[in-house]
PDB file of C-alpha atoms in Angstrom:
ATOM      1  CA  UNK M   1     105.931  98.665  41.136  1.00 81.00           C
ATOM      2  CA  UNK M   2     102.594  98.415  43.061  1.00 92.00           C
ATOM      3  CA  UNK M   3     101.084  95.262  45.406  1.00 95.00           C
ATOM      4  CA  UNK M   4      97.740  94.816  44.054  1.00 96.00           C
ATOM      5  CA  UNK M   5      94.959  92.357  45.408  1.00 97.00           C
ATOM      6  CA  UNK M   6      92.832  91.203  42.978  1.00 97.00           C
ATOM      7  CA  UNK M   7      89.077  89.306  44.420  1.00 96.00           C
ATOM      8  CA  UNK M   8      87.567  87.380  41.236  1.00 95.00           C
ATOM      9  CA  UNK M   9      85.551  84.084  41.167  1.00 93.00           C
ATOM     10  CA  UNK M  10      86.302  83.922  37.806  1.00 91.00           C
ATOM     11  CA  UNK M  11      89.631  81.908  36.734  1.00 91.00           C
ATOM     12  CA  UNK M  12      90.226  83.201  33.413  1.00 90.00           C
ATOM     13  CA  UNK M  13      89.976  86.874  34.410  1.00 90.00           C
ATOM     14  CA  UNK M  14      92.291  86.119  37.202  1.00 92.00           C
ATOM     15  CA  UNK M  15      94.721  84.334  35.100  1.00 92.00           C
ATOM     16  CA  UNK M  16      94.150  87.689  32.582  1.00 90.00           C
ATOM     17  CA  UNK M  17      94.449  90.295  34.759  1.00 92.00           C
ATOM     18  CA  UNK M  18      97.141  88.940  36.718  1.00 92.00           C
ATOM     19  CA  UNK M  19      99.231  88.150  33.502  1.00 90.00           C
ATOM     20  CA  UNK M  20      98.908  91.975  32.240  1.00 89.00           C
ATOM     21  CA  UNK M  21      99.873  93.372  35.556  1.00 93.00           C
ATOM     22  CA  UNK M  22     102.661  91.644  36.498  1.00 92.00           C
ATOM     23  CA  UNK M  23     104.098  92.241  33.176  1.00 88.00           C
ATOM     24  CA  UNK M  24     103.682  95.822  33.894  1.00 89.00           C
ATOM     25  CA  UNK M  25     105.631  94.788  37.368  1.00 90.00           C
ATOM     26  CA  UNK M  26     102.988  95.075  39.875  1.00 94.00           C
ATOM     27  CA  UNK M  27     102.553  92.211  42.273  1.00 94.00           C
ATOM     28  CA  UNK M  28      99.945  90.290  42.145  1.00 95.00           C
ATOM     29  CA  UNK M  29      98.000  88.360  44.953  1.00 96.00           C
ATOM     30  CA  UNK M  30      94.412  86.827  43.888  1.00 96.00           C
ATOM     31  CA  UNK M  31      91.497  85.920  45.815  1.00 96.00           C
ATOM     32  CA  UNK M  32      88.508  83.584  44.457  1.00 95.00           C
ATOM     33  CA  UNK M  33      85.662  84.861  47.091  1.00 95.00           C
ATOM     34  CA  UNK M  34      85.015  88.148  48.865  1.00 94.00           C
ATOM     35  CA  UNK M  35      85.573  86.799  52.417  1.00 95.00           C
ATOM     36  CA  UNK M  36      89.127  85.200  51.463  1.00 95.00           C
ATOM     37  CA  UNK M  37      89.194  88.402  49.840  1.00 95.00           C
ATOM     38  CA  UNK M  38      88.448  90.869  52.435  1.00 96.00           C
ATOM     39  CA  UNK M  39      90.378  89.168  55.280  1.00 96.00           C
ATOM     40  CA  UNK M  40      93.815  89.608  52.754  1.00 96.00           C
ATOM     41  CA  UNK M  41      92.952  93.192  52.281  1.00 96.00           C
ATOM     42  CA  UNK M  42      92.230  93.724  55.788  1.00 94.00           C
ATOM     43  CA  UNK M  43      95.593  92.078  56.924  1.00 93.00           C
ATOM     44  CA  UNK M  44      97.740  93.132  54.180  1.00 93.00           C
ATOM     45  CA  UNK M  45      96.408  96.610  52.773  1.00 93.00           C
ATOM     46  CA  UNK M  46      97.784  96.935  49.564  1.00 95.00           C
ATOM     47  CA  UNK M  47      98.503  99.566  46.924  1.00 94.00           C
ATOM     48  CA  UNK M  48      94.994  98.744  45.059  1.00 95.00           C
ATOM     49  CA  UNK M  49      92.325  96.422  45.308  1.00 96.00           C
ATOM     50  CA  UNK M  50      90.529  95.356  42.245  1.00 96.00           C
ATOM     51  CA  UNK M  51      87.387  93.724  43.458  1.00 95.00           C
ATOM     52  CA  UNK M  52      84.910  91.726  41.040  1.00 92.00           C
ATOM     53  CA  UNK M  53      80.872  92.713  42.156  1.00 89.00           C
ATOM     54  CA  UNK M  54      79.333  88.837  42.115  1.00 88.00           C
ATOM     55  CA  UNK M  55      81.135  86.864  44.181  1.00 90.00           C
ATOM     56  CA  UNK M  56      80.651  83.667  46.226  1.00 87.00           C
ATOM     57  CA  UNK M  57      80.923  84.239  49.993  1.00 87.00           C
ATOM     58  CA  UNK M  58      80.317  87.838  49.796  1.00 92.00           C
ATOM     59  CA  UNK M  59      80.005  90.121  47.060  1.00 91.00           C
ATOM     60  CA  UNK M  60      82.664  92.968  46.140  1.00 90.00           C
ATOM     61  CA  UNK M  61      79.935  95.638  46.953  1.00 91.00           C
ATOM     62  CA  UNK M  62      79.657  94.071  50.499  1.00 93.00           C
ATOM     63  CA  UNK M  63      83.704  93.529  50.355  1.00 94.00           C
ATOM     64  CA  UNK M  64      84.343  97.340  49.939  1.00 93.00           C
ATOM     65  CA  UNK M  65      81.162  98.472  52.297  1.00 91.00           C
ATOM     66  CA  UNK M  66      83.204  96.620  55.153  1.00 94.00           C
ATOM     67  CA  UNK M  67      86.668  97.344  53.950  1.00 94.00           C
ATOM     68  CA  UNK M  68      85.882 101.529  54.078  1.00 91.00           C
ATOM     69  CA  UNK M  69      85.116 100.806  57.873  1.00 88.00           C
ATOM     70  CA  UNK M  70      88.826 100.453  58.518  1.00 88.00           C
ATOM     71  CA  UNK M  71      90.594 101.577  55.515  1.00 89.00           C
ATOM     72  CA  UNK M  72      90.823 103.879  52.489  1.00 87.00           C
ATOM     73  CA  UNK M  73      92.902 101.962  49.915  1.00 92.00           C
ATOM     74  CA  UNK M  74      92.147 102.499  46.474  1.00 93.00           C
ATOM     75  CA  UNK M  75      89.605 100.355  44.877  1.00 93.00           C
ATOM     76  CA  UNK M  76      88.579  99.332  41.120  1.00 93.00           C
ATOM     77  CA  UNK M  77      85.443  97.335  41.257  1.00 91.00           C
ATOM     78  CA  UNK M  78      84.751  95.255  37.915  1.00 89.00           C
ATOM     79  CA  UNK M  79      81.118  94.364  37.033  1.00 82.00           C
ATOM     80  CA  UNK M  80      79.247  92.173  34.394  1.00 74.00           C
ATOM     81  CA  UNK M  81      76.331  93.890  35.254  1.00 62.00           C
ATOM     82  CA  UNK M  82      76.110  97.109  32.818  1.00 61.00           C
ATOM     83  CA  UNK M  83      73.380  98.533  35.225  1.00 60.00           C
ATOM     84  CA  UNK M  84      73.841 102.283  36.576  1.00 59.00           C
ATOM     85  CA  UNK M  85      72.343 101.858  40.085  1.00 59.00           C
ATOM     86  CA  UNK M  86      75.345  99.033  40.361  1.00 64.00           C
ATOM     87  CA  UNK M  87      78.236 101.992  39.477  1.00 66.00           C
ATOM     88  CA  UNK M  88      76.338 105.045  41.559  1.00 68.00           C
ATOM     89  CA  UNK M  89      76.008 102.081  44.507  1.00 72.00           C
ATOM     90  CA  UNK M  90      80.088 101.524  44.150  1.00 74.00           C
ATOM     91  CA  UNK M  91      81.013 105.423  43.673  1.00 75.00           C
ATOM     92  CA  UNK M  92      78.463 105.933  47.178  1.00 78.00           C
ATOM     93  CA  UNK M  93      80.376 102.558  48.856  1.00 82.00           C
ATOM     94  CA  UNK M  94      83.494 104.906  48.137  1.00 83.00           C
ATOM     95  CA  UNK M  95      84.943 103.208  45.022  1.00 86.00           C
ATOM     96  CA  UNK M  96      87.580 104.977  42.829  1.00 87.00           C
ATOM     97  CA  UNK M  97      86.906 103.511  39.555  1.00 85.00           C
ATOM     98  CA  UNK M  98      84.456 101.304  37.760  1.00 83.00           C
ATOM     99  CA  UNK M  99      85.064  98.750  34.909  1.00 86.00           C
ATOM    100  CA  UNK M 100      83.004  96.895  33.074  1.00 83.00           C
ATOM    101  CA  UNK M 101      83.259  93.487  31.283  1.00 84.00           C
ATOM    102  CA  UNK M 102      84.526  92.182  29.067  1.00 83.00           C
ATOM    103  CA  UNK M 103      87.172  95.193  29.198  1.00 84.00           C
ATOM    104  CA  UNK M 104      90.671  95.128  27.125  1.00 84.00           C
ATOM    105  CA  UNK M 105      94.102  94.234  28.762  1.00 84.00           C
ATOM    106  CA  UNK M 106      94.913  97.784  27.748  1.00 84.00           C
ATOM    107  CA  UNK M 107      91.752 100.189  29.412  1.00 84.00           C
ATOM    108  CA  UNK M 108      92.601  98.240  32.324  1.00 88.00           C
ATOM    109  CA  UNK M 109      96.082  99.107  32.570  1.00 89.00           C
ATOM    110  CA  UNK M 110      95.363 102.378  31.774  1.00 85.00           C
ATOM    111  CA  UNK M 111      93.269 102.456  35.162  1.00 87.00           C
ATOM    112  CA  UNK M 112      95.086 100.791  37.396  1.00 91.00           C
ATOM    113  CA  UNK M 113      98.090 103.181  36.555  1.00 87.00           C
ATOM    114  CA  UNK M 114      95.408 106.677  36.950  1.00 83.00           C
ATOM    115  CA  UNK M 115      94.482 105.250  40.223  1.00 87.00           C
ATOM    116  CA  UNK M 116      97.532 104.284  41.226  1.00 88.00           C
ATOM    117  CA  UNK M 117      99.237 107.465  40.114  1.00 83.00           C
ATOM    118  CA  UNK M 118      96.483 109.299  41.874  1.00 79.00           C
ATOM    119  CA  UNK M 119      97.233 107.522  45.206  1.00 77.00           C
ATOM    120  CA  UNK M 120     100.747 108.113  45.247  1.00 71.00           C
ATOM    121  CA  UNK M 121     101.529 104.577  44.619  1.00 60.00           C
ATOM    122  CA  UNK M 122     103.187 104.974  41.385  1.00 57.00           C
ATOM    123  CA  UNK M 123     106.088 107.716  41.560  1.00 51.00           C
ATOM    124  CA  UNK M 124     106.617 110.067  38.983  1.00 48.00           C
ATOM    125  CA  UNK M 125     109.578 112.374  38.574  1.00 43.00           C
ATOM    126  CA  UNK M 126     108.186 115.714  40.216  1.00 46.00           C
ATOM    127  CA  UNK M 127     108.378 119.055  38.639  1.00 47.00           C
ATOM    128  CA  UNK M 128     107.330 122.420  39.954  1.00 42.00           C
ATOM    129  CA  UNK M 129     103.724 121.629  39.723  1.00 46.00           C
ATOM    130  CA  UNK M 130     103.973 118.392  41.314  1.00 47.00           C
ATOM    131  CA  UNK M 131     105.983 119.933  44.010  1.00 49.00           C
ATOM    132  CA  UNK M 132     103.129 122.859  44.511  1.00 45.00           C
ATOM    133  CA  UNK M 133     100.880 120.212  44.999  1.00 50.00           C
ATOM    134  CA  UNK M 134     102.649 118.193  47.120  1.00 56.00           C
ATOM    135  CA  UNK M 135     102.507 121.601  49.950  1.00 73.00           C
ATOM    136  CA  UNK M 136     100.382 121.561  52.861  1.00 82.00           C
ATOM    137  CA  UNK M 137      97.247 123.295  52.467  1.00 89.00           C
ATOM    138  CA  UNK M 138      95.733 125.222  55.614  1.00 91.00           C
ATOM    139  CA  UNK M 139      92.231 126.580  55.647  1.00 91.00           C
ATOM    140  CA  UNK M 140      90.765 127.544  58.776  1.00 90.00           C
ATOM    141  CA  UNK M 141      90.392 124.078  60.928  1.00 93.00           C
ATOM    142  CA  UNK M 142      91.358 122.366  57.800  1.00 94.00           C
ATOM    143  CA  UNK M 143      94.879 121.137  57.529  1.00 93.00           C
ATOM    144  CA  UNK M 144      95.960 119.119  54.062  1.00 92.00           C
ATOM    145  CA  UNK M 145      99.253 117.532  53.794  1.00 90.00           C
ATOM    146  CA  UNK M 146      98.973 116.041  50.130  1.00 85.00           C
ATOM    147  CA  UNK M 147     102.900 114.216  50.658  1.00 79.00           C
ATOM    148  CA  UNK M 148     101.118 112.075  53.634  1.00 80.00           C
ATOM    149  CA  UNK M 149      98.054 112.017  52.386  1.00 81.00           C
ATOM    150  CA  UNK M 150      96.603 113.118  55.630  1.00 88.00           C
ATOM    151  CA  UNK M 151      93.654 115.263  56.412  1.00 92.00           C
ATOM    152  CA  UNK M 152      93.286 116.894  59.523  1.00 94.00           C
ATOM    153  CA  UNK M 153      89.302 118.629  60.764  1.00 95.00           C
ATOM    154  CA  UNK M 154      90.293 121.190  63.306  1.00 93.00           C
ATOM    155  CA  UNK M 155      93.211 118.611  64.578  1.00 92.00           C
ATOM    156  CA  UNK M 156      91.013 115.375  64.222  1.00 93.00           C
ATOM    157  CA  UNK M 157      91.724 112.988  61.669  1.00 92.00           C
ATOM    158  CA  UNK M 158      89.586 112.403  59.015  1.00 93.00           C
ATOM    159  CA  UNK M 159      90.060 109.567  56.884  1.00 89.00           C
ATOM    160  CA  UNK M 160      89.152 110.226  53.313  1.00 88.00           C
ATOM    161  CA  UNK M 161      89.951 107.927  49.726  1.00 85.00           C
ATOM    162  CA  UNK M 162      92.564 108.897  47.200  1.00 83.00           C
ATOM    163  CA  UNK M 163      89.105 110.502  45.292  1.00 84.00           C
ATOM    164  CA  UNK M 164      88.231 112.184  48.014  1.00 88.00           C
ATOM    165  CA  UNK M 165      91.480 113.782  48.863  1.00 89.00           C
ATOM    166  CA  UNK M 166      91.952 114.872  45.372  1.00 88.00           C
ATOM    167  CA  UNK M 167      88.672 116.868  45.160  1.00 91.00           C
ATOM    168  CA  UNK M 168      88.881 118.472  48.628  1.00 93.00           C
ATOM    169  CA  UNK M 169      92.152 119.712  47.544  1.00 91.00           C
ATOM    170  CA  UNK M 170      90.893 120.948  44.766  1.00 90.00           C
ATOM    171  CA  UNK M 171      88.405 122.918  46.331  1.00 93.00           C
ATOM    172  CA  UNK M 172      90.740 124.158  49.502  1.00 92.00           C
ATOM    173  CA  UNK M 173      93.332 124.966  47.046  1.00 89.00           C
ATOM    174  CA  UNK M 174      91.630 128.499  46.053  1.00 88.00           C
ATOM    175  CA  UNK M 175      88.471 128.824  48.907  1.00 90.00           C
ATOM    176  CA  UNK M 176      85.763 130.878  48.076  1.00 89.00           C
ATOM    177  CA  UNK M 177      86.300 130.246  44.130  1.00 90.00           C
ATOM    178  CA  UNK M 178      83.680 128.039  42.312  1.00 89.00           C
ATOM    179  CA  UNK M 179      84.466 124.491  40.982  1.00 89.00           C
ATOM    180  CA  UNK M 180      82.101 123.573  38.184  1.00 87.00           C
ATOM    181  CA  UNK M 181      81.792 119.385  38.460  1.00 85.00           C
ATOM    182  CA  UNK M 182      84.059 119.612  35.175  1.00 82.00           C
ATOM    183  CA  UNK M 183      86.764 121.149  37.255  1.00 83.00           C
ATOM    184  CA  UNK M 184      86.790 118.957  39.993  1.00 85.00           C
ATOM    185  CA  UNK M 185      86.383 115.616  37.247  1.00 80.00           C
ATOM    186  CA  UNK M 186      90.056 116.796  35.970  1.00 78.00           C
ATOM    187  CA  UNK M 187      91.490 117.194  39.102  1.00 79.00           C
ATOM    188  CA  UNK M 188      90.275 114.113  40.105  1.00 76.00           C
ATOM    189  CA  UNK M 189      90.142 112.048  37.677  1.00 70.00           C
ATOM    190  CA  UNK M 190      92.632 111.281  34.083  1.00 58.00           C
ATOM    191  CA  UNK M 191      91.511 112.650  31.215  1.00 51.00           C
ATOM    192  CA  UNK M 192      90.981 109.139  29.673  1.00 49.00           C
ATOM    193  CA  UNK M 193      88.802 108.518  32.256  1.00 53.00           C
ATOM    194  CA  UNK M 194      84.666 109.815  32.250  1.00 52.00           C
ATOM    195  CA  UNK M 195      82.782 109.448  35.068  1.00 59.00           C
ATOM    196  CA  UNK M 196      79.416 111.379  35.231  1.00 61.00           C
ATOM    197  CA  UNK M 197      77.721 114.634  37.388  1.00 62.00           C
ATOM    198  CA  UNK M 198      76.443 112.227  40.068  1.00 75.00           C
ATOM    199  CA  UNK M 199      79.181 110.327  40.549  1.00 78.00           C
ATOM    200  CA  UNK M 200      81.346 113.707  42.081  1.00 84.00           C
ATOM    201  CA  UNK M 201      77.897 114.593  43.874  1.00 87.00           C
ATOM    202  CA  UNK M 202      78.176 111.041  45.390  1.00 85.00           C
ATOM    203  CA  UNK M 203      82.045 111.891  46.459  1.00 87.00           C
ATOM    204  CA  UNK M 204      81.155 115.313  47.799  1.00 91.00           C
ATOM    205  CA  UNK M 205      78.055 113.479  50.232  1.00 90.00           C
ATOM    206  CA  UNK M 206      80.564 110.730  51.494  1.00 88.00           C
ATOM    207  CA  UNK M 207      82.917 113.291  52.098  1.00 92.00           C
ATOM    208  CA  UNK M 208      80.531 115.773  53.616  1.00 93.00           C
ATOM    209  CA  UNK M 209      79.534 112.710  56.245  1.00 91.00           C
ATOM    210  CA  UNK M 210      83.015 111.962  57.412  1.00 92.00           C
ATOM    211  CA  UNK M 211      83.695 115.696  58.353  1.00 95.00           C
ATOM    212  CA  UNK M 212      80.384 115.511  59.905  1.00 95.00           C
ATOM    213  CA  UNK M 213      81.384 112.789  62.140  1.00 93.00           C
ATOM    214  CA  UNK M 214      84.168 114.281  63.726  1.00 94.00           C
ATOM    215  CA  UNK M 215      82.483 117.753  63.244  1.00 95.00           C
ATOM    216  CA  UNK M 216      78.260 118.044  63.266  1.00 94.00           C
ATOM    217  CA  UNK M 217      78.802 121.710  62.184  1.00 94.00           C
ATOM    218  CA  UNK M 218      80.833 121.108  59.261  1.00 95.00           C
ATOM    219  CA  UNK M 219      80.196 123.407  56.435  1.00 93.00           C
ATOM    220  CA  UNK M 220      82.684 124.234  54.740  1.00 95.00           C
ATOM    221  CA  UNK M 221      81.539 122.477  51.634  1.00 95.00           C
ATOM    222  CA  UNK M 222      78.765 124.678  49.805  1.00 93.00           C
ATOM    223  CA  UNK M 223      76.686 123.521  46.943  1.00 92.00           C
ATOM    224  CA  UNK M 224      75.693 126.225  44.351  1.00 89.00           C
ATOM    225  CA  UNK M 225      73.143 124.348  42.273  1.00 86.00           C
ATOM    226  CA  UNK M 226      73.471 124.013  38.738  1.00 81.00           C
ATOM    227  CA  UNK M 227      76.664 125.776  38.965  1.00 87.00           C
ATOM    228  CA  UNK M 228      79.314 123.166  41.412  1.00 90.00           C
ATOM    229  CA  UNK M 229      81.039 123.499  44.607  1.00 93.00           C
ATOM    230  CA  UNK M 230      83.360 125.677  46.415  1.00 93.00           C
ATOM    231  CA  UNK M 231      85.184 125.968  49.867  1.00 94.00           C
ATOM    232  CA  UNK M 232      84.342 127.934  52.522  1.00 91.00           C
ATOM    233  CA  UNK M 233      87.247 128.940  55.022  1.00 83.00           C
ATOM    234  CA  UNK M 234      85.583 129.981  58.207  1.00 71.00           C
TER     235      UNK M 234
END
C-alpha cells in the first residue's frame, strides 16, 4: 500500500515494526543509523519515514532537521526518551507524529495509517466531502490545490508538510472566521490521536517562517490570544 523507511538502531524493533507493516502491505525498507538513513530518504523519498531519536551516526532529530531542507515527506519519530522538550523539539523540526516506547503493534498501526491517510498516501473511496476538500482553494496571493498537495504564495512555491497543509487549509477554507486550537487539532489530526496547544503553535511558527521566506510581509496568519487563529485574505 505505502513505501515506508524505517531508521532504528535497534534490531528487535526493526524486526517488530517491519513484521506489523508489511502484514498490513506496506513496504518496508530499514536503516540501522541516521546517515544510512538519511541518504535512503534523500534518494528514495518515500510515503513515510519512521525515524528512531538515538541513533549511531546521527540522531533522528538531526536526520529530520536535514531531511526538511529538501523535502516534506511525512515523518513519525519514535523516542525512549519520555521527555517533553524531546516531542516540542520534533513537532518545531517539522515532525507529524510522535511515539513513544515501548508502544503496541496496534497504536502504531493506527498512526502510520492517520499519517498516511493524511498525506494522501493511503486512498480512500471519496465522497462529497472528500471531493469538497480535494478543490482548490484561492485566497488573495494564496493558491491551495489540496489533490497536488501544492501551495502556491502569490505564485511562489512554498513547500509545507502534510501537517502543515492540513491546518492552512483549514484556516483558508472560511478566512476571517476563528479556529480555536481544538478546531484546527481535528482537522489536522485523527481523533485517536492528542497532541497538545503548543504543538499547533509550533506548526503555525514553522509555517509562518516559510511564507516569510518567499514573502517578508506575510501576514495572513493572525493570532488572537487565548482564543486561536484565523486567515486573513488581503
Amino acid at each position: 500500500m505505502a513505501k515506508i523507511t524505517l531508521v532504528d538502531d535497534d534490531e528487535n524493533i526493526v524486526t517488530s515494526v517491519s513484521l506489523a507493516l508489511e502484514s498490513h502491505g506496506h513496504s518496508i525498507k530499514a536503516y540501522y543509523d541516521g546517515a544510512s538513513g538519511l541518504a535512503a530518504l534523500e534518494k528514495e523519498p518515500p510515503d513515510l519515514a519512521i525515524l528512531d531519536v538515538k541513533m549511531p551516526r546521527m540522531d533522528g532529530m538531526e536526520v529530520l532537521r536535514r531531511l526538511r531542507r529538501t523535502s516534506n515527506v511525512p515523518v513519525i519519530i519514535l523516542t525512549s526518551k519520555d521527555e517533553e522538550i524531546d516531542e516540542i523539539l520534533g513537532f518545531n523540526l517539522g515532525a507529524d507524529d510522535y511515539i513513544h516506547k515501548p508502544f503496541s503493534q496496534r497504536l502504531l498501526i493506527e498512526r502510520v495509517k492517520a499519517v498516511l491517510r493524511r498525506s494522501g498516501a493511503e486512498e480512500e473511496t471519496p465522497g462529497a466531502d472528500a471531493e469538497a476538500q480535494a478543490r482548490a482553494i484561492k485566497r488573495g496571493k494564496l493558491t491551495l490545490d489540496p489533490a497536488r498537495h501544492d501551495c502556491l504564495w502569490d505564485g511562489k512555491p512554498v513547500k509545507l508538510t502534510v501537517t502543515e497543509f492540513l491546518l492552512l487549509q483549514s484556516l483558508a477554507q472560511r478566512p476571517g472566521f476563528v479556529k480555536s486550537r481544538d478546531n484546527l487539532m481535528d482537522a489536522a489530526y485523527e481523533d485517536q490521536v492528542y497532541v497538545d496547544d503548543r504543538t499547533i503553535d509550533s506548526h503555525i511558527k514553522r509555517m509562518r517562517k516559510k511564507f516569510r521566506e518567499v514573502d517578508p510581509e506575510f501576514d495572513a496568519i493572525e493570532t488572537l490570544y487565548g482564543v486561536g487563529y484565523r486567515y486573513r485574505e488581503s
